[in-house]
Amino acid sequence: MLQLFGALIVLGVIMQLGPLFIGMGLVGFVIWVLVKIFSSKEKNFKTPDSLKHTTVNSHQYSSQESYSPREATRIDSDSFWFGEGQTINVCENMIPGGMVYVGNGLRAPAGYSVDCALIDPQLPINKLDCDYRIRKMDYWPSYSEISPEARGTYLKWLSSGKNDPEADIGYVFLYFYGLERRLLHDIDHSPTAKNEIYTIRAEIERLLSIYGGKGSFNTYANSLLNYVKVDDYVKSTIYTQAAPAATYHAGFPLELRVGLGQIARDGVAIPPDWALAWYLSTPNPPMFTRTAAQRCKDEFKMIFAEEYKRAFNGGLKLTSNKTKLSLSHQPASKSLLSSKAYTKSLELPDVTVLTSYIKKFAPLVQNCHDRLDSYSRFLGRNPDKVGSLDALLELPASLWPDTVKEAISQIKLNISKSSRPIEMKLSSFLAQFPEWKDRSKKRMGLFLDALSHHYNLGIEPDCRFGGSLPESDSDVIIFDVGKDNQNTVLDPHYAVASLAMHLSVLVSQVDGKVSEEEITMLINQADKWMYLKPVEQQRLKAHILWLSIQNLNMSGVKKRIESLDAAQKEMIGNLIIQVSQVDGNVPLDAMKLIERIFKLLGVDSTKLYSKMHQAAIEPITIVPPSSNGEGFVLPIQSVAKQTTSIVGTIKLDMSKVAALQADSEKVTSILSTIFNEGEASQDILISEPLYNDEFQEVGSTVEGLWNLSPALSELVQTLIGKQTWDRAELDEIAIDRGLMLEGALEQINEAAFEKFDQPFAEAEDDDIIEINQEIVEVMKE
Amino acid sequence: MSTIRPKERDAVLQSLRAGVVPRIGQHLIQVGRVREIEAMLKDIERVADGGTMFRLVIGEYGSGKTFFLNLIRGVSLEKKLVTVHADLNPDRRLHATGGQARSLFAELMKNISTRTKPDGGALVGIIERFISNARMEATRKGVSPEQIIHEKLAHLSEMVNGYDFATVIAAYWKGFESGQEQLKGDAIRWLRGEFTTKTDARTSLGVRTIIDDASIYDQLKLLSKFVRLAGYAGVVVCLDEMVNLYKLANTQARNANYEQILRILNDSLQGNSDGLGFIFGGTPEFLMDVRRGLYSYTALQSRLTENAFAKNGFMDYNHPVLRLASLSQEEFLVLLGKLRNVFAFGDPSRHLMPDEGLIAFMDHCNKRIGDCYFRTPRTTTTAFINLLSVLEQNADADWRNLLGHIDIEKDMGFQNEVFTDSPSLNDSVVHKSTGVDVDEFASFKL
């Protein structure tokens, strides 16, 4: 095979390049001859098949005292390489895992010496002192050149699994040289080597994990890895993946540079994590990151993402610059030095040379620090509280864990389903959150701030606005605060409104329970108070619900009332009266309480009852305070909109006037029927004295005037004779007829009313009796 | 609208001009209150049918309680009911020990009215009518009238004081028969509650009792039975200014009066009295004040508490408590319209002012005295009638010119109402006037 190859080369050279290369062909021929000679000799101790499978005959690999290495003439690396998983026995050292060159005569890619990584089993070793923690070699060692003790120690290290972190780095390097040769040199020549790239990379990464702390090894190993990996990087768009770990200002990882180059090439926006990795890897940035960035990496990353998106409206695009991204590797193995320039030039811009972007990121990083500092310091002081609600409170609420966010959105869903704030125990609400070890009023305030500002969720009672820290077994009201709730200061009017509600609920509670109607009425009232901001209205409504499940009393009320002005007091009074009317009847105890409250309000009790009276007839207007925040406007009657007629100071609801006029006509007609229409009112007037039917018989025996008895009829006939009579005169007439005057006149008048709707005889004063001439006229006719 | 009789017109206008509620013709100027009036009409018919009535008409000062009561009284008379009415005052109470209750009764009997005698003084007529009927029956049956009278009154005797009542009626007959004016007069005096000692009563009429503080309600019950026997439908008792009971500073005295009201209420609800109706006029605090009002008397409070189902704009007009709202501006406007109409004898062509004049008048009043111009309309109504009067007599006068010259006084009547009590309790009155609440001190103990 080799022979044939050599012949072909020679033939090709001769045929294609002509006589100029005949000399070179001769050299090739000589080499071929030499190789042939050596290979025929090596076959004696090396049976490739048996070697590759498991072990190498120890006998064949035992060292010889008088041995001196052969000339390095061979370049067929594959023949020396033991791949992953193979175990080799070299001088009774069982080397597990392979990944070494074993044999003799492997020439270094650079120069003509033996490759320094090659383990020549025939070289003498000293097994007596094999402590690989002790340095026994100089820099840039070569297996063939180090002392037998060093060789023995190296083999010991190899056989011990290559993983003692305390081992001298020299041995690691010696091993690494082989890996480096395999990756840099062999892959150009051997397809087998190409297939091994990933296993070797993994081996190097393993070594780095153990020996990465050694500066020089770290540098070489990483450099090599990058050099190899870059081929993978350029094949895909790596910026779509997570950004590489930042170096914290120790330079840009290759992956980052490639990714950024691709970002610039593709003209896309930098993903936030890539931007952060860029900044955090930049040596000498405008502002160095502080502990927070490393102690709370994830949180820092999330805040940065927020800040970044906010600052750049979704993302910052990179423009390609002229500097191209190139990559070079300085081999660690001297066998590879200067053999070839290990440099790769990529068709990607190297944006990491630009500082303008970094300057743009600096303020964001500053913000991140500002927002994260307290959290970071908290964790620094209380490392045991990681993940607790205590720690979360120090964190911007947007960074709370997803589990917490889900719990919150579930609660919000429940609220929107019931379309009204929900009531629950504080403890069961807090159960939705991580453990809360230190619950103080101040921290409760932080919690409420976070809930309301970030999740629009409010809790009533709210200790931020006064009151004590609620006990965990107390009932609270969870409600949707609504948007635009950044202001944690409540308007002074809110205090008035909440006091009004407090007293109203107090009054409602007198009968034992606040009824649904009462709550609805109060909630509707809260909606009507336009001087409250929407967020305050929401809170007030929740406050009402909370109040309704409390055992309220009058403590503290007096002081709160004292600060009110007259209009506010009146408004509160009106509200209390209105709510007391909701259930229809006002229990005595409620009346007593209302009276007590009115006394505190300084409202005259007469006014109280007059208001109660009004409220019992029709709802009174709870006067909305003016919206300018200056105070309250005085009551005005509710006015219908369309038909209002305004003349001077008078506002009249003309539709009401019309209705009243119609009403009054109706009343007048009802009453007129009773008072005037003698004939028409027969149906409702008791026309006959049926309740004394016995008497009636007497009257009805004779067909007298107006159904009167004959005696009375006669009296009437007599009375017609004169317009006025003296009482004494009439008395005599009556007595003459055996009549009682008053009784007779009463009966006659009664009958006259029936007939004419007017009396017949009226006493002008005590002594003069006047006869109704209208009736006389009618009778004459 | 039909024309208005001059007599009614003059009665209405004169009364209003004098600032008092007219006795007749109220229906001409009644504004709204259809439901309330309908409810009361039902009540009255029930009394006329031998039923009972108990109504507390509650309204603020100036809301028209008295007007309403008078209207109802007028309606009652038309329904052949006998009415008695009186305003309570410190010397006239439902219950007392110093003669104040008897004094109330005397006032009621002075004001006893029938349709033919609507202004009071109808007692003699009623008695004589009863006796006349009895005499006719006696003639028919051929027995002595006295026998018939006693027969008729027999079942009154079963009632408290009934026997003496019957005796007194018989005495009146005797006096008539024997021409003893003195005896007749004594009988009337007795019935009016004007006898102050039992000795006098025995000497004059031979009865052992008189109508005293303790018996006035029983006496009213007797009266209601009696007027039914005399041919009337029943008795309606109108008591106004009930707030005077509320103003009693002495708790015991107050409660005794409330107990009397409770008794009346219970009798009324249980139907223990026939053809007897009570209407009381009072202010909201009289009803609701938890320390001194009716509500302070628990038994009354529980009976008078508003119907729990009458809410959200529904009213229960059959409830013992009938609330009157104060007038609104709109109602006042309608009232002015009605007054204008009364003034013009119901003839729209004779209206003295256009509609805009009414509103201009209201505007003028509002500027002068604020919203009490319609809430307590007494003075404003008077001013309006004066204005119309000037316009009527001066055909060339323009209402626009006159408007500016009208001076309206605020009706301060309600502020003149002070706490009152019997002289023996002057001490607490003094405390009240100095603003110190005696009750409060009494309840404050160390």
XYZ file of C-alpha atoms in Angstrom, chain B residues 155-446:
292
model
C -124.843 47.929 76.077
C -122.831 51.090 76.623
C -123.267 50.359 80.297
C -121.154 47.283 79.974
C -118.213 49.450 79.079
C -116.025 51.401 81.436
C -117.937 54.493 82.611
C -120.761 53.367 80.357
C -123.409 53.424 82.992
C -122.747 57.009 83.961
C -122.586 57.986 80.324
C -126.060 56.570 79.793
C -127.266 58.280 82.929
C -126.003 61.617 81.688
C -127.709 61.228 78.330
C -130.905 60.359 80.135
C -130.424 63.405 82.331
C -130.253 65.560 79.233
C -133.573 64.139 78.121
C -135.008 64.721 81.535
C -133.819 68.292 81.460
C -135.450 68.773 78.078
C -138.640 67.113 79.089
C -138.959 69.013 82.311
C -137.584 72.211 80.807
C -134.616 72.269 83.168
C -132.020 74.095 81.145
C -129.618 73.696 84.040
C -129.819 69.932 83.893
C -129.284 69.933 80.137
C -126.313 72.225 80.580
C -124.839 70.034 83.296
C -125.196 66.979 81.141
C -123.350 68.712 78.308
C -120.712 69.964 80.711
C -120.234 66.459 82.016
C -119.884 65.047 78.531
C -117.373 67.729 77.646
C -115.303 66.755 80.645
C -115.838 70.065 82.317
C -116.712 68.685 85.708
C -113.695 68.764 87.912
C -115.049 67.126 91.040
C -117.117 64.039 91.570
C -119.151 65.770 94.251
C -120.358 68.382 91.791
C -121.257 65.669 89.338
C -123.216 63.739 91.920
C -125.097 66.780 93.070
C -125.920 67.937 89.577
C -126.456 64.703 87.670
C -126.491 61.911 90.197
C -123.499 60.157 88.691
C -120.612 58.875 90.758
C -117.857 59.530 88.282
C -116.562 62.322 86.114
C -114.454 62.273 83.008
C -110.959 62.595 84.394
C -107.403 62.199 83.176
C -107.520 58.444 83.420
C -110.730 57.909 81.498
C -110.497 59.974 78.364
C -109.731 57.098 76.031
C -112.590 55.048 77.439
C -114.767 58.065 77.027
C -113.790 58.358 73.382
C -114.686 54.725 72.894
C -118.077 55.379 74.476
C -118.501 58.389 72.249
C -117.856 56.339 69.151
C -120.512 53.828 70.164
C -122.880 56.578 71.038
C -122.601 58.489 67.768
C -123.258 55.271 65.924
C -126.407 54.878 67.932
C -127.278 58.446 67.035
C -127.016 57.702 63.351
C -123.435 58.593 62.508
C -120.836 56.287 61.078
C -118.239 56.667 63.808
C -115.656 58.972 65.291
C -112.317 60.070 63.894
C -109.919 61.549 66.413
C -107.288 63.887 64.971
C -104.442 64.748 67.291
C -101.831 67.144 65.970
C -98.544 68.422 67.339
C -97.760 65.104 68.945
C -94.210 66.348 69.229
C -95.321 67.902 72.493
C -95.200 64.462 74.047
C -91.679 64.041 72.775
C -90.799 67.283 74.434
C -91.850 66.099 77.838
C -88.630 66.048 79.770
C -89.940 63.707 82.400
C -89.407 60.174 81.252
C -92.215 58.702 83.291
C -94.721 61.232 82.068
C -93.608 60.675 78.509
C -93.780 56.923 78.758
C -97.226 57.066 80.316
C -98.386 58.978 77.261
C -96.682 56.527 74.932
C -98.319 53.711 76.808
C -101.639 55.340 76.083
C -100.713 55.442 72.405
C -99.733 51.796 72.590
C -103.098 50.987 74.089
C -104.840 52.816 71.308
C -102.672 51.096 68.733
C -103.301 47.667 70.212
C -107.046 48.233 70.411
C -106.991 49.435 66.864
C -104.996 46.511 65.548
C -107.090 44.043 67.506
C -110.364 45.672 66.545
C -111.362 46.327 70.144
C -113.026 49.599 69.278
C -115.826 50.087 66.771
C -115.983 52.961 64.392
C -113.134 54.745 66.084
C -110.175 56.051 64.177
C -107.081 57.896 65.342
C -104.808 60.099 63.278
C -101.765 61.578 64.910
C -99.608 64.253 63.373
C -95.956 64.369 64.435
C -92.457 65.197 63.402
C -89.797 62.630 62.556
C -88.033 62.966 65.868
C -91.296 62.337 67.691
C -91.385 59.003 65.969
C -87.781 58.009 65.746
C -85.831 59.578 68.558
C -84.469 56.632 70.453
C -84.352 58.430 73.752
C -87.549 60.421 73.768
C -89.497 59.487 70.676
C -92.006 56.704 70.186
C -89.095 54.443 69.339
C -87.810 54.848 72.869
C -90.840 52.847 73.933
C -89.788 49.411 72.825
C -93.256 47.962 72.476
C -94.192 50.778 70.138
C -90.933 50.656 68.266
C -91.400 47.026 67.368
C -94.936 47.698 66.169
C -94.093 50.816 64.247
C -90.848 49.774 62.605
C -91.184 50.093 58.916
C -92.149 47.142 56.808
C -88.944 45.350 55.942
C -90.224 44.645 52.457
C -91.033 48.240 51.737
C -87.669 49.269 50.447
C -85.916 50.166 47.253
C -88.557 52.705 46.392
C -91.553 50.603 47.396
C -93.757 52.128 49.983
C -96.239 50.450 52.235
C -99.080 52.907 52.459
C -101.033 50.600 54.740
C -98.468 50.855 57.458
C -99.488 52.706 60.624
C -96.755 55.213 59.877
C -97.562 57.424 56.925
C -94.650 59.599 55.986
C -95.127 62.920 54.288
C -92.259 64.291 52.267
C -91.505 67.956 52.439
C -92.538 69.885 49.413
C -90.180 69.966 46.491
C -89.717 72.973 44.248
C -91.828 71.297 41.634
C -94.626 70.655 44.070
C -94.444 74.223 45.204
C -94.783 75.379 41.629
C -97.887 73.275 41.208
C -99.218 74.684 44.455
C -98.745 78.229 43.188
C -100.579 77.228 40.039
C -103.441 75.931 42.133
C -103.568 79.087 44.214
C -103.662 81.155 41.076
C -106.538 79.034 39.901
C -108.441 79.365 43.160
C -107.941 83.084 42.988
C -109.431 83.080 39.498
C -112.479 81.039 40.616
C -111.205 78.154 38.546
C -111.371 80.136 35.348
C -108.034 80.030 33.485
C -108.924 83.183 31.527
C -108.917 85.113 34.781
C -105.421 84.006 35.831
C -103.548 87.011 37.124
C -100.060 85.805 36.254
C -98.545 83.642 33.531
C -96.569 80.500 34.360
C -93.298 82.329 34.034
C -94.510 84.670 36.736
C -94.833 81.738 39.125
C -91.288 80.662 38.494
C -90.043 84.229 38.737
C -91.765 84.453 42.091
C -90.002 81.289 43.225
C -86.720 82.681 42.051
C -87.350 85.820 44.013
C -88.152 83.813 47.145
C -85.153 81.596 46.708
C -82.878 84.589 46.539
C -84.410 86.024 49.648
C -84.685 83.049 51.984
C -83.101 80.082 50.235
C -84.618 76.680 49.912
C -86.943 76.963 52.877
C -89.212 78.945 50.575
C -90.625 75.658 49.374
C -89.758 73.409 52.310
C -91.693 75.502 54.791
C -94.066 77.300 52.453
C -96.231 79.085 54.964
C -94.817 82.588 54.572
C -94.187 82.219 50.882
C -97.740 81.142 50.254
C -99.013 84.145 52.158
C -96.755 86.445 50.150
C -97.994 84.945 46.921
C -101.629 85.458 47.815
C -100.867 89.038 48.791
C -99.237 89.510 45.427
C -102.239 88.076 43.619
C -104.489 90.222 45.702
C -102.684 93.386 44.638
C -102.774 92.281 41.025
C -106.468 91.613 41.263
C -107.282 94.980 42.663
C -104.975 96.942 40.384
C -105.677 95.855 36.878
C -102.900 98.018 35.487
C -100.226 96.650 37.797
C -97.554 94.471 36.243
C -96.449 91.487 38.248
C -92.850 92.078 37.115
C -92.761 95.436 38.832
C -94.363 94.149 41.991
C -92.099 91.167 42.368
C -89.099 93.110 43.536
C -91.040 94.740 46.345
C -92.246 91.612 48.008
C -90.681 91.040 51.329
C -90.680 87.492 52.538
C -89.919 86.438 56.039
C -88.347 83.157 56.805
C -90.702 80.865 58.607
C -88.916 80.470 61.895
C -91.828 78.770 63.590
C -90.005 75.565 64.227
C -87.284 77.351 66.126
C -89.785 78.689 68.601
C -90.626 75.221 69.689
C -88.927 74.678 72.998
C -88.860 71.890 75.471
C -91.803 72.038 77.721
C -93.019 70.302 80.754
C -95.293 70.731 83.651
C -94.270 73.397 86.133
C -93.348 70.783 88.682
C -90.533 69.656 86.458
C -89.066 73.038 85.813
C -85.691 71.945 87.106
C -85.004 69.678 84.198
C -86.289 72.302 81.809
C -83.656 74.632 83.104
C -81.043 71.993 82.479
C -82.291 71.495 78.996
C -82.155 75.132 78.161
C -78.574 75.360 79.329
C -77.759 72.561 76.981
C -76.836 70.064 79.656
C -78.349 66.687 79.082
C -79.686 65.506 82.373
C -80.037 61.955 81.141
C -76.417 61.881 80.194
C -75.349 62.906 83.652
C -77.691 60.454 85.226
C -76.171 57.615 83.286
C -72.626 58.652 84.056
C -71.548 56.897 87.209
C -68.158 56.256 88.599
